[in-house]
Coordinates of C-alpha atoms and ligand atoms in Angstrom, one line a residue:
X1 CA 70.8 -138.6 -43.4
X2 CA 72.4 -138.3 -39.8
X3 CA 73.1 -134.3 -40.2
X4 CA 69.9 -132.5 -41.1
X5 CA 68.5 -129.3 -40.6
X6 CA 64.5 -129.4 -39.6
X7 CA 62.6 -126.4 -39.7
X8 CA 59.3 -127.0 -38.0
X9 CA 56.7 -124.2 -38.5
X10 CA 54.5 -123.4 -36.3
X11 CA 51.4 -120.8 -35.2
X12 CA 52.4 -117.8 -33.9
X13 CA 53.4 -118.0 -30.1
X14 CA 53.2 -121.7 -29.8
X15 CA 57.4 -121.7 -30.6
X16 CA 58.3 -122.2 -27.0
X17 CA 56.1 -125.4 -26.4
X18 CA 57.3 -126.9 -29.7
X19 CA 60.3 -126.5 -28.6
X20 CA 60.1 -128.3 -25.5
X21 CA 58.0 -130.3 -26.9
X22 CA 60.7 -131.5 -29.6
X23 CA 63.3 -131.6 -26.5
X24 CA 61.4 -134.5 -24.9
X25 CA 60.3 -136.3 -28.1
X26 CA 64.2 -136.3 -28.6
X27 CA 65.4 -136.5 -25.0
X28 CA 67.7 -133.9 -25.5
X29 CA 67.9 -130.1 -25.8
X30 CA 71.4 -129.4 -27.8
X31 CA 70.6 -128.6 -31.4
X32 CA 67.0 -127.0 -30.6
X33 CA 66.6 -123.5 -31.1
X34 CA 63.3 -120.5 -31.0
X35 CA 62.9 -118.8 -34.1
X36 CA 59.9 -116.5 -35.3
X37 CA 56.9 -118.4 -36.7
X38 CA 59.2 -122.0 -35.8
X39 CA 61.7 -124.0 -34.4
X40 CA 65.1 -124.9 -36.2
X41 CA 66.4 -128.5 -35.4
X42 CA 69.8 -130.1 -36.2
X43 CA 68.6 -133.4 -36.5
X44 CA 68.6 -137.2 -38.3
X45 CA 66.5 -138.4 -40.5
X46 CA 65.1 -140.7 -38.1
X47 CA 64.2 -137.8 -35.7
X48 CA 62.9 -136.8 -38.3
X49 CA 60.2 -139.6 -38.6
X50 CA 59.7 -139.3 -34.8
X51 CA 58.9 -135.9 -34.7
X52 CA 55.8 -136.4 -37.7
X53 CA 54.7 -138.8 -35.7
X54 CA 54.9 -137.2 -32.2
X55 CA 54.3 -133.9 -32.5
X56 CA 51.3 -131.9 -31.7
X57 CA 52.2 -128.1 -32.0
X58 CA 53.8 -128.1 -35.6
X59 CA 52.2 -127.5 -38.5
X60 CA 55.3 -129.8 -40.7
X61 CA 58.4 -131.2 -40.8
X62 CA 60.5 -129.8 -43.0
X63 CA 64.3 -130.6 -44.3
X64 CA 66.3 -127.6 -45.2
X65 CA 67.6 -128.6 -48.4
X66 CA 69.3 -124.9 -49.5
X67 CA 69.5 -121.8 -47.8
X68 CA 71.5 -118.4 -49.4
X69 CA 71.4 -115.1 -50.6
X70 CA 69.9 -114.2 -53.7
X71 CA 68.9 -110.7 -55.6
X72 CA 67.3 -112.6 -58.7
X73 CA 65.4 -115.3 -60.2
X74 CA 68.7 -116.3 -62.0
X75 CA 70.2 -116.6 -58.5
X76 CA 67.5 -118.5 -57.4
X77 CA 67.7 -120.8 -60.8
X78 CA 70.9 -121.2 -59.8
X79 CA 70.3 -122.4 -55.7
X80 CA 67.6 -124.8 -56.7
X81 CA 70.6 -126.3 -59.9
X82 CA 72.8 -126.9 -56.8
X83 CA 70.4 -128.8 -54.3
X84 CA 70.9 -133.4 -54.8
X85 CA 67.1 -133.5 -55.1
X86 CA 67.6 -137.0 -56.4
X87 CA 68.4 -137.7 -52.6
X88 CA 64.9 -137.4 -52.4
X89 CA 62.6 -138.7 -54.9
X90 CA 63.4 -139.7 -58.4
X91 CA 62.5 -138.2 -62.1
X92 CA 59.6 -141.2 -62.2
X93 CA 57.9 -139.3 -59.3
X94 CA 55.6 -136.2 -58.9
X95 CA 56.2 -133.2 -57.0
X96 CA 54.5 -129.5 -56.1
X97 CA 56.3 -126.5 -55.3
X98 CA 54.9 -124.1 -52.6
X99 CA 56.4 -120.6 -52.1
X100 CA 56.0 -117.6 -49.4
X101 CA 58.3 -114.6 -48.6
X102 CA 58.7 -111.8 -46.1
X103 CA 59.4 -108.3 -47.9
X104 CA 60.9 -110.2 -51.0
X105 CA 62.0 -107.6 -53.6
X106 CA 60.7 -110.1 -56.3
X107 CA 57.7 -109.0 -58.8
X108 CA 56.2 -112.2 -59.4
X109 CA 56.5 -115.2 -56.6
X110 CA 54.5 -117.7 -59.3
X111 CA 57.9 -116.6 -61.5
X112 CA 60.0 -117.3 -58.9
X113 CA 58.4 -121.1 -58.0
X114 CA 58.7 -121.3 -61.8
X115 CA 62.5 -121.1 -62.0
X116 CA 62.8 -123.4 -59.0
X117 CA 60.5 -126.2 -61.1
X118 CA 62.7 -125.2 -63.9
X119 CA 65.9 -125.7 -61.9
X120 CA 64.8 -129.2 -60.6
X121 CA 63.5 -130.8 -63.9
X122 CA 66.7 -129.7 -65.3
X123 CA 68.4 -131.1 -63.1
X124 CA 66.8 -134.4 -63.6
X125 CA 66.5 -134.3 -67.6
X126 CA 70.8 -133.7 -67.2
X127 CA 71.6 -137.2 -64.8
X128 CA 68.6 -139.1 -66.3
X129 CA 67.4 -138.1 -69.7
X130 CA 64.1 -137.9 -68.1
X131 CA 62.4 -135.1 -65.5
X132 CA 59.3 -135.3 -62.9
X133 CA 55.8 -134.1 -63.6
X134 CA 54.4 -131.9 -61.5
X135 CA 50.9 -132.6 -59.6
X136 CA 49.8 -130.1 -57.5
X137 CA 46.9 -132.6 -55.8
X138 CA 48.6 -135.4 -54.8
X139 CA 52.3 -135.2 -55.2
X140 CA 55.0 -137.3 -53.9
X141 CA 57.5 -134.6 -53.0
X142 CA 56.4 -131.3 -52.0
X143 CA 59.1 -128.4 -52.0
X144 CA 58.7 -125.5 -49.6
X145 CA 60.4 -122.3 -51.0
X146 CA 60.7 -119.4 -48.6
X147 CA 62.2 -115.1 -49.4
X148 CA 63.2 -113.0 -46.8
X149 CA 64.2 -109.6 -48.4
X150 CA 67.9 -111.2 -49.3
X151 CA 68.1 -114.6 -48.2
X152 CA 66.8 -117.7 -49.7
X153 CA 65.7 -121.2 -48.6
X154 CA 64.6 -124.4 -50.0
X155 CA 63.0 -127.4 -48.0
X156 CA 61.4 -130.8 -48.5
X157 CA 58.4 -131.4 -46.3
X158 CA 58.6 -134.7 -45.1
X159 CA 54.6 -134.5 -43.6
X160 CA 53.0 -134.2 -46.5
X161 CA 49.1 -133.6 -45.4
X162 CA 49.6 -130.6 -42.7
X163 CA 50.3 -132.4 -38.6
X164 CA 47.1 -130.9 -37.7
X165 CA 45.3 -133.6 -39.6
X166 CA 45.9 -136.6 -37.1
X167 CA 43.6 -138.8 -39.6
X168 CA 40.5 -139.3 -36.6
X169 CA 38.3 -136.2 -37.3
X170 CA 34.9 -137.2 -39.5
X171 CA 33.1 -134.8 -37.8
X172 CA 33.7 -131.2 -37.8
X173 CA 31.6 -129.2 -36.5
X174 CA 31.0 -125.3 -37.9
X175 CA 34.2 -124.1 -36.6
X176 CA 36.9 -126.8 -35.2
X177 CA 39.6 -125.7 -33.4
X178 CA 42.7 -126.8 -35.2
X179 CA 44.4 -129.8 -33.6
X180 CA 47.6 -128.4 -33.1
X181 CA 46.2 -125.1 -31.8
X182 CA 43.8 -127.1 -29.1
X183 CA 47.4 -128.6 -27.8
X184 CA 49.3 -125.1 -28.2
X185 CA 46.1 -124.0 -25.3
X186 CA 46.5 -127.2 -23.7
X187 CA 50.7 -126.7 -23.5
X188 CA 49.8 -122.8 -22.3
X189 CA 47.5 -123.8 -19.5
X190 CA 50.1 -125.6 -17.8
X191 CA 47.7 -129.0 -18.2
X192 CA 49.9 -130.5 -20.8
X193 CA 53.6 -130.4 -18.5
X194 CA 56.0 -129.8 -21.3
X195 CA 58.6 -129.1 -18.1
X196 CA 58.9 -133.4 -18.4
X197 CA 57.9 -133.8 -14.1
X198 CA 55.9 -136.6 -13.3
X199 CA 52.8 -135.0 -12.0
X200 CA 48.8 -135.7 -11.1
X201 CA 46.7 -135.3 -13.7
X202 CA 43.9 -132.0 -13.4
X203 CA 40.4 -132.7 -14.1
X204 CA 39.8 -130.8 -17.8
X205 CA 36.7 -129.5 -18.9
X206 CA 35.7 -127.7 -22.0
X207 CA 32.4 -126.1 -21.7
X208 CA 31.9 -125.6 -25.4
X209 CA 33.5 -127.9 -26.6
X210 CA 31.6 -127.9 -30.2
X211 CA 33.7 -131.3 -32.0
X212 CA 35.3 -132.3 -28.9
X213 CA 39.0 -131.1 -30.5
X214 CA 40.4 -129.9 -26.9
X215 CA 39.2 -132.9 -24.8
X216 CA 40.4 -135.4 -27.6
X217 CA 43.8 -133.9 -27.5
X218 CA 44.4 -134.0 -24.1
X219 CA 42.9 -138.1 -23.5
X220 CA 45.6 -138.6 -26.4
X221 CA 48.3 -136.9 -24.2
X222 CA 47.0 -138.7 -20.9
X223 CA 47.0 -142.0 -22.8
X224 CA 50.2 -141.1 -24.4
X225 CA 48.5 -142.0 -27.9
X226 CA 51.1 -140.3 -30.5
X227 CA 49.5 -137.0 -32.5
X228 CA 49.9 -139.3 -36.1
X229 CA 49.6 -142.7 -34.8
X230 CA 46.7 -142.6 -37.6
X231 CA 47.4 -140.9 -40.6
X232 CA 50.5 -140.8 -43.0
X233 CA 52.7 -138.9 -44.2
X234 CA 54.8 -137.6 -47.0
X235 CA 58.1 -139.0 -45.8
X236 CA 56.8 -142.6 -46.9
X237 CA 56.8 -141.4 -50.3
X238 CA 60.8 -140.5 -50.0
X239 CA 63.9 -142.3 -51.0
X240 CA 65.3 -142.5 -47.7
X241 CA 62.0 -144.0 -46.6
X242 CA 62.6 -147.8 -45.2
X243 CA 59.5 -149.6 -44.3
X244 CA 60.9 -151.5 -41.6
X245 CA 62.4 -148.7 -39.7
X246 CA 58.9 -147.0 -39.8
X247 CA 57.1 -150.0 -38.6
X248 CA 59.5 -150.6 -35.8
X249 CA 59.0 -147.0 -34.9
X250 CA 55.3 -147.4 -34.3
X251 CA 55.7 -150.1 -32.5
X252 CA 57.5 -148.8 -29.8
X253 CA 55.5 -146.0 -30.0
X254 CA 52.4 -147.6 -29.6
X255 CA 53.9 -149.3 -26.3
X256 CA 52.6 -148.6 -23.1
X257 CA 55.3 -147.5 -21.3
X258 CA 56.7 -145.6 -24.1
X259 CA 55.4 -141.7 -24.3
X260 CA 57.9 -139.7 -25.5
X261 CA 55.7 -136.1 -25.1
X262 CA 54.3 -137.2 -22.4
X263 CA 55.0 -136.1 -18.8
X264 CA 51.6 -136.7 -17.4
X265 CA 50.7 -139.7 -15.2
X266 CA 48.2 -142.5 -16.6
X267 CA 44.5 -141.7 -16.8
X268 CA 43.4 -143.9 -14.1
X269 CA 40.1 -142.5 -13.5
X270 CA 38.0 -140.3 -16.0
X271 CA 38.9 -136.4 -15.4
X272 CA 38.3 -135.5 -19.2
X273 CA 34.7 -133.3 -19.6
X274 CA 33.2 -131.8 -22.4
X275 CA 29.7 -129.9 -23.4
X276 CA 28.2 -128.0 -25.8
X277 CA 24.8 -126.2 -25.7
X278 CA 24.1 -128.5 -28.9
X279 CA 23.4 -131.9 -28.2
X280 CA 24.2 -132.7 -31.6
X281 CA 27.9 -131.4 -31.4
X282 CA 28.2 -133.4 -28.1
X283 CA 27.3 -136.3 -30.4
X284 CA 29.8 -135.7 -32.9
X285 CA 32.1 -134.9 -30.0
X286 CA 32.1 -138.4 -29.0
X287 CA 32.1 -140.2 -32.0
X288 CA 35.2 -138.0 -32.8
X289 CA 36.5 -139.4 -29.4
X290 CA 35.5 -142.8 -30.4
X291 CA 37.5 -142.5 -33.3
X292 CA 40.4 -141.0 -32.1
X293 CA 40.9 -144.3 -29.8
X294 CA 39.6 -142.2 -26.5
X295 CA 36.0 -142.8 -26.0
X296 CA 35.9 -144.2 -23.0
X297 CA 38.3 -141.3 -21.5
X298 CA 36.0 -138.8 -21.7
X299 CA 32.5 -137.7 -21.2
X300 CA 30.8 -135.5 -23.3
X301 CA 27.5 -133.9 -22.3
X302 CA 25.1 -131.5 -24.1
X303 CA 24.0 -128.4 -22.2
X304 CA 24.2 -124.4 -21.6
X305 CA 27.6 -123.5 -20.6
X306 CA 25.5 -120.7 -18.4
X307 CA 23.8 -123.7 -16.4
X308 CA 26.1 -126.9 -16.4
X309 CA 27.7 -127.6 -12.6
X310 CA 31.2 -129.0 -12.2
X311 CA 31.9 -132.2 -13.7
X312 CA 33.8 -133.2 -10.8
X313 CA 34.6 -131.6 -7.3
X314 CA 38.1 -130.0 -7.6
X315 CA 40.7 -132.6 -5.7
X316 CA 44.3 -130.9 -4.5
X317 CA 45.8 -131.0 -7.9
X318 CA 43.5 -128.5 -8.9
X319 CA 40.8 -128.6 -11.7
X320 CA 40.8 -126.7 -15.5
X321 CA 38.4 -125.1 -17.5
X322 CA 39.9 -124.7 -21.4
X323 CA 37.8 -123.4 -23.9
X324 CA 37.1 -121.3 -27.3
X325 CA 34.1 -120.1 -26.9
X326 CA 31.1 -118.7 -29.3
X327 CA 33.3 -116.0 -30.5
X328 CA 31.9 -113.6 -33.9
X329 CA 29.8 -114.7 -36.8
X330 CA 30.7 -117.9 -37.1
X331 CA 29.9 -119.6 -33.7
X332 CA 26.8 -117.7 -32.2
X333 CA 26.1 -118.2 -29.0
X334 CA 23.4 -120.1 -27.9
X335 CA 21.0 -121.2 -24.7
X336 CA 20.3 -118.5 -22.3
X337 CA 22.3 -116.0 -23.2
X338 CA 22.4 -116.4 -26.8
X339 CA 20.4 -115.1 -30.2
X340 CA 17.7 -117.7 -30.6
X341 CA 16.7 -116.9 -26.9
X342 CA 15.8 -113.2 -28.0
X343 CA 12.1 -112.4 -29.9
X344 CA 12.2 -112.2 -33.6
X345 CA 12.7 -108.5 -33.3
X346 CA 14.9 -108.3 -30.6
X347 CA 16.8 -110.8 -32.7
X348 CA 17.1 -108.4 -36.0
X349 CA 18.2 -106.0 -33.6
X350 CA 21.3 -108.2 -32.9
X351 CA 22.3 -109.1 -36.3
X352 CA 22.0 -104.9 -37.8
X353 CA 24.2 -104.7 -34.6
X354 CA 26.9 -107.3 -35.4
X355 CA 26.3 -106.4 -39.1
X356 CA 28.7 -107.7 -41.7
X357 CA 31.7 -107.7 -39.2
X358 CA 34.1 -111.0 -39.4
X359 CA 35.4 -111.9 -36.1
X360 CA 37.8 -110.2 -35.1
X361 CA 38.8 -107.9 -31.7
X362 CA 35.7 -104.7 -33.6
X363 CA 33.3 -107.6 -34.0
X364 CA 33.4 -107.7 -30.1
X365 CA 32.4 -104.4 -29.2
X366 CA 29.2 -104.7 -31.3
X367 CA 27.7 -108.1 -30.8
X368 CA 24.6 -108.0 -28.2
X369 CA 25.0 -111.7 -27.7
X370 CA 28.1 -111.9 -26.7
X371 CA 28.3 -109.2 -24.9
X372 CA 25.6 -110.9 -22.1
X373 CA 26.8 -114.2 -22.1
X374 CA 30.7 -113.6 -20.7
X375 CA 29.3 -111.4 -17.5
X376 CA 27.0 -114.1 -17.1
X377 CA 29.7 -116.9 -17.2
X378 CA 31.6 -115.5 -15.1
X379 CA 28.7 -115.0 -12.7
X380 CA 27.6 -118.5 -13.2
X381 CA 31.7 -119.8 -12.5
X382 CA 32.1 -117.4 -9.6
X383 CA 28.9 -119.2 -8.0
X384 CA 29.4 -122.9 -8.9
X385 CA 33.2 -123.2 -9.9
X386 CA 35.2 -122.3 -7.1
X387 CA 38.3 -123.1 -6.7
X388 CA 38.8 -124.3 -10.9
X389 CA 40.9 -122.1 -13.3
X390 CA 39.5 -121.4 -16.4
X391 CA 41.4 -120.3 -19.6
X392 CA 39.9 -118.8 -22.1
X393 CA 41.1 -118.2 -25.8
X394 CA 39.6 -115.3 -27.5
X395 CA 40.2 -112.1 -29.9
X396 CA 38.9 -109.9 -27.7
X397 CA 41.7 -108.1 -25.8
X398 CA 39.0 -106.3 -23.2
X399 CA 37.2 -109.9 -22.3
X400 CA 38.3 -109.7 -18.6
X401 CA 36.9 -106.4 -17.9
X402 CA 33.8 -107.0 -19.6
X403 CA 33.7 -110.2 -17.5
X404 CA 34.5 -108.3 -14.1
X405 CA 37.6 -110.4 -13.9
X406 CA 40.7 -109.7 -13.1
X407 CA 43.1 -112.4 -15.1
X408 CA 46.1 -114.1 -13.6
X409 CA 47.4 -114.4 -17.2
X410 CA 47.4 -113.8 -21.0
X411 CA 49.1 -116.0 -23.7
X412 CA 49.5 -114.7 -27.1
X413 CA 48.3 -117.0 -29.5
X414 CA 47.2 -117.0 -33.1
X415 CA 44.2 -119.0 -34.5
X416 CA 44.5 -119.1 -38.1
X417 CA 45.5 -115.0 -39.2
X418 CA 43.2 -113.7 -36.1
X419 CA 45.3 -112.5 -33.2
X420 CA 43.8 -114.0 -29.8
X421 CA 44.9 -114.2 -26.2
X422 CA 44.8 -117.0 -23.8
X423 CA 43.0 -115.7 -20.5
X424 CA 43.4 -117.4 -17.5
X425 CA 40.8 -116.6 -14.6
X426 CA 41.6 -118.3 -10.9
X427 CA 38.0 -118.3 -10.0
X428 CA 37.0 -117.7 -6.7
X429 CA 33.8 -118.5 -5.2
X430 CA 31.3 -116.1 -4.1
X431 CA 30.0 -116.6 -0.6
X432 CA 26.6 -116.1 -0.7
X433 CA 25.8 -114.9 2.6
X434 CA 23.8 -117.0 5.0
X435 CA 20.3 -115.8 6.1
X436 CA 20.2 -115.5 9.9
X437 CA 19.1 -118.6 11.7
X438 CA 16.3 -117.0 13.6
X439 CA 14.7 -115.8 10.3
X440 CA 15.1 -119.1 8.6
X441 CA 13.7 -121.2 11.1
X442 CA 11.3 -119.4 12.5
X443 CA 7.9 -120.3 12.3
X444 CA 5.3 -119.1 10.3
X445 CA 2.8 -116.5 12.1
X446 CA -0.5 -118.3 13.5
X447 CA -3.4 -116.8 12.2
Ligands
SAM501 C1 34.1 -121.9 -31.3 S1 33.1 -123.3 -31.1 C2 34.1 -124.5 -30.3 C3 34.8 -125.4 -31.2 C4 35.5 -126.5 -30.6 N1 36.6 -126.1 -29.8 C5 35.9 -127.5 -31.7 O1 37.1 -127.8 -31.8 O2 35.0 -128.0 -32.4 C6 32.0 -122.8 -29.9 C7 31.0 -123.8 -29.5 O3 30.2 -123.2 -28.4 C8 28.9 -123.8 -28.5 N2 28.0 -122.9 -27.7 C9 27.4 -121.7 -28.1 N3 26.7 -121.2 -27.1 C10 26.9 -122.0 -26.0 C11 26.4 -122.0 -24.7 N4 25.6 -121.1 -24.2 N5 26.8 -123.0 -23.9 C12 27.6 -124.0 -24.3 N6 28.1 -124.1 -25.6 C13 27.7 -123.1 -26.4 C14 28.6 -123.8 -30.0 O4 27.6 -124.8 -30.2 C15 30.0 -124.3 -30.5 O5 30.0 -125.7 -30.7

């Protein structure tokens, strides 16, 4: 159990953060290595455990179990014969096999996952007499197979529910950002300091921040509250699962002075912001908050993102805006600029416009609503937000010329299958030119 290999999956160009971020929940970098879609660890099982529970940026944990070339589904009977799965869990148990592959010359992948279940319950029925059922809802192993064109691998996930659950949300909004993703923008911002520097924390504030998912993960990152501290996971349902161990973990984990991904100084004072045009989502925002143990961390306020001041003035540390905004046909946008501020026809006019488009970078260049709220933003930053950098994540590679902004950077990142970027704007003010002093003060005519 000391001598593991981890693969820990992740979004698409989040694999840097996770892997500094597994470097300082393990305080070391040895072992740790960048691969596409992930990050492959060498690893114990007990790092193992710490990694479920500290990590924010992947999706699982898993255990590489078998890993070799194959050309058939004999060859793959054959892999899957070979693995100890009674390591693992026993014939009395339940289990669920998963299975994805990269140009895989296979016909059938369901035949492939077949022979694997095949493999394993033959395995068991020839050292027990007996073999596991399968339950595809709630099993208590789950097997990860993966094909690449020649090579093949076998895992046990050890997270059972995917990390991005962290076992606080009830409410959830129309379109939550994904948990890990909302740290994957907080880790790309520079807020979250993966570099492990003690440094002053940067007033954050999320503009539309819909169930609160961006402002929640950085209060647990100030507060040093880990990712899973709240839900549980599929390694407790393994063999090499001892209660104790676990329990002790948490403890320490739960400590004060003990945050392993956290580089960022205490939240002495409240820096967090978030608001959202609906009042209602600014409700669920906080009760999420409340919740997720960081209520009294952050403030959530409803109101137009077009009309709402600074939070805070900007001290020398510097001050963030980090947001997804209304982006497509899911999330309209709303207030001033947005579709229920048009008349009834002006408003059909919008929606034959955006037509049956999902959102994606086309769905951009045809929706009227959007298309007036980002130059106004960035009129309405330039004039009040001076001095703040705001990051935006959307799909729409041409954002920063329809917002007359020049961006200081762009982040790859992926949000579910739709390719976005992470814009970041270093806003600076617009003087508006003072009227001459004569003019101003001088007095009215006399009739
Ligand atoms: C893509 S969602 C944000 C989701 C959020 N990150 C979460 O995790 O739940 C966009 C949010 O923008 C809000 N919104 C739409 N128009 C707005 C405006 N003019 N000002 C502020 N918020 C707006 C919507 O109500 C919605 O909650």
């Amino acid at each position: 159990m000391n001598h593991l290999t981890l693969f820990l999956p992740c979004a698409g160009g989040v694999e840097p953060y996770l892997a500094q971020e597994a470097a300082l929940i393990l305080g070391r970098k040895d072992g740790i290595q960048l691969e596409s879609a992930g990050v492959r660890i060498e690893a114990s099982w007990r790092e193992a455990m710490q990694l479920n529970l500290h990590s924010r940026l992947a999706s699982r944990v898993l255990i590489q179990v078998q890993g070799c070339a194959y050309r058939s589904e004999q060859d793959i009977y054959q892999a899957a014969c070979d693995v100890a799965w009674e390591i693992w869990f026993s014939q009395r148990q339940t289990f669920k096999i998963d299975i994805t592959a990269t140009r895989s010359p296979l016909k059938s992948l369901n035949f492939a996952a077949l022979r694997v279940k095949d493999a394993i319950c033959d395995r068991f029925r020839h050292l027990t007499g007996e073999r596991p059922s399968v339950d595809v809802q709630r099993p208590d192993a789950r097997i990860y197979v993966h094909l690449s064109a020649d090579e093949l691998s076998l895992y046990v996930d050890t997270s059972g529910e995917p990390l991005f659950k962290r076992g606080w949300r009830q409410d959830k909004g129309d379109a939550p950002l994904k948990e890990t993703l909302a740290a994957a923008m907080l880790a790309a911002s520079g807020w979250w300091n993966l570099e492990g520097e003690q440094r002053e924390l940067q007033p954050l504030y999320d503009p539309c921040c819909g169930s609160g998912t961006i402002a929640i993960e950085a209060a647990q990152i100030a507060l040093g509250i880990p990712a899973g501290g709240q839900r549980r996971f599929g390694f407790e349902r393994l063999i090499p699962f001892q209660d104790h161990v676990w329990n002790a973990m948490k403890t320490i984990a739960f400590r004060a002075d003990s945050m392993p991904a956290n580089s960022q100084k205490g939240l002495k004072n409240l820096v967090i912001y978030g608001s959202d045009v609906a009042h209602r989502m600014a409700d669920f925002a906080q009760r999420n908050a409340e919740l997720a143990g960081v209520g009294a961390a952050i403030e959530f306020r409803g109101g137009d993102a077009l009309q709402r001041k600074p939070p805070c003035p900007v001290p020398p540390q510097g001050a963030v805006i980090l947001t997804n905004p209304p982006y497509g046909e899911r999330i309209e946008v709303a207030g001033v600029a947005g579709v229920h501020s048009l008349s009834p026809r002006e408003r059909a006019g919008v929606r034959a416009s955006s037509g049956q488009l999902r959102p994606n970078r086309e769905t951009a260049e045809f929706n009227a609503e959007e298309g007036d709220f980002f130059p106004q933003l960035a009129t309405h930053w330039k004039t009040h937000f001076d001095g703040w950098t705001a990051h935006l994540l959307v799909p729409d590679m041409k954002l920063p010329g329809k917002m007359r902004l020049k961006e200081s950077r762009r982040v790859p990142l992926w949000n579910g299958p739709i390719e976005c970027r992470l814009f970041r704007f270093d806003i600076q003010g617009r003087r508006v030119p003072s009227e001459p002093k004569e003019a101003a003060s001088a007095p009215a005519p006399q009739p």
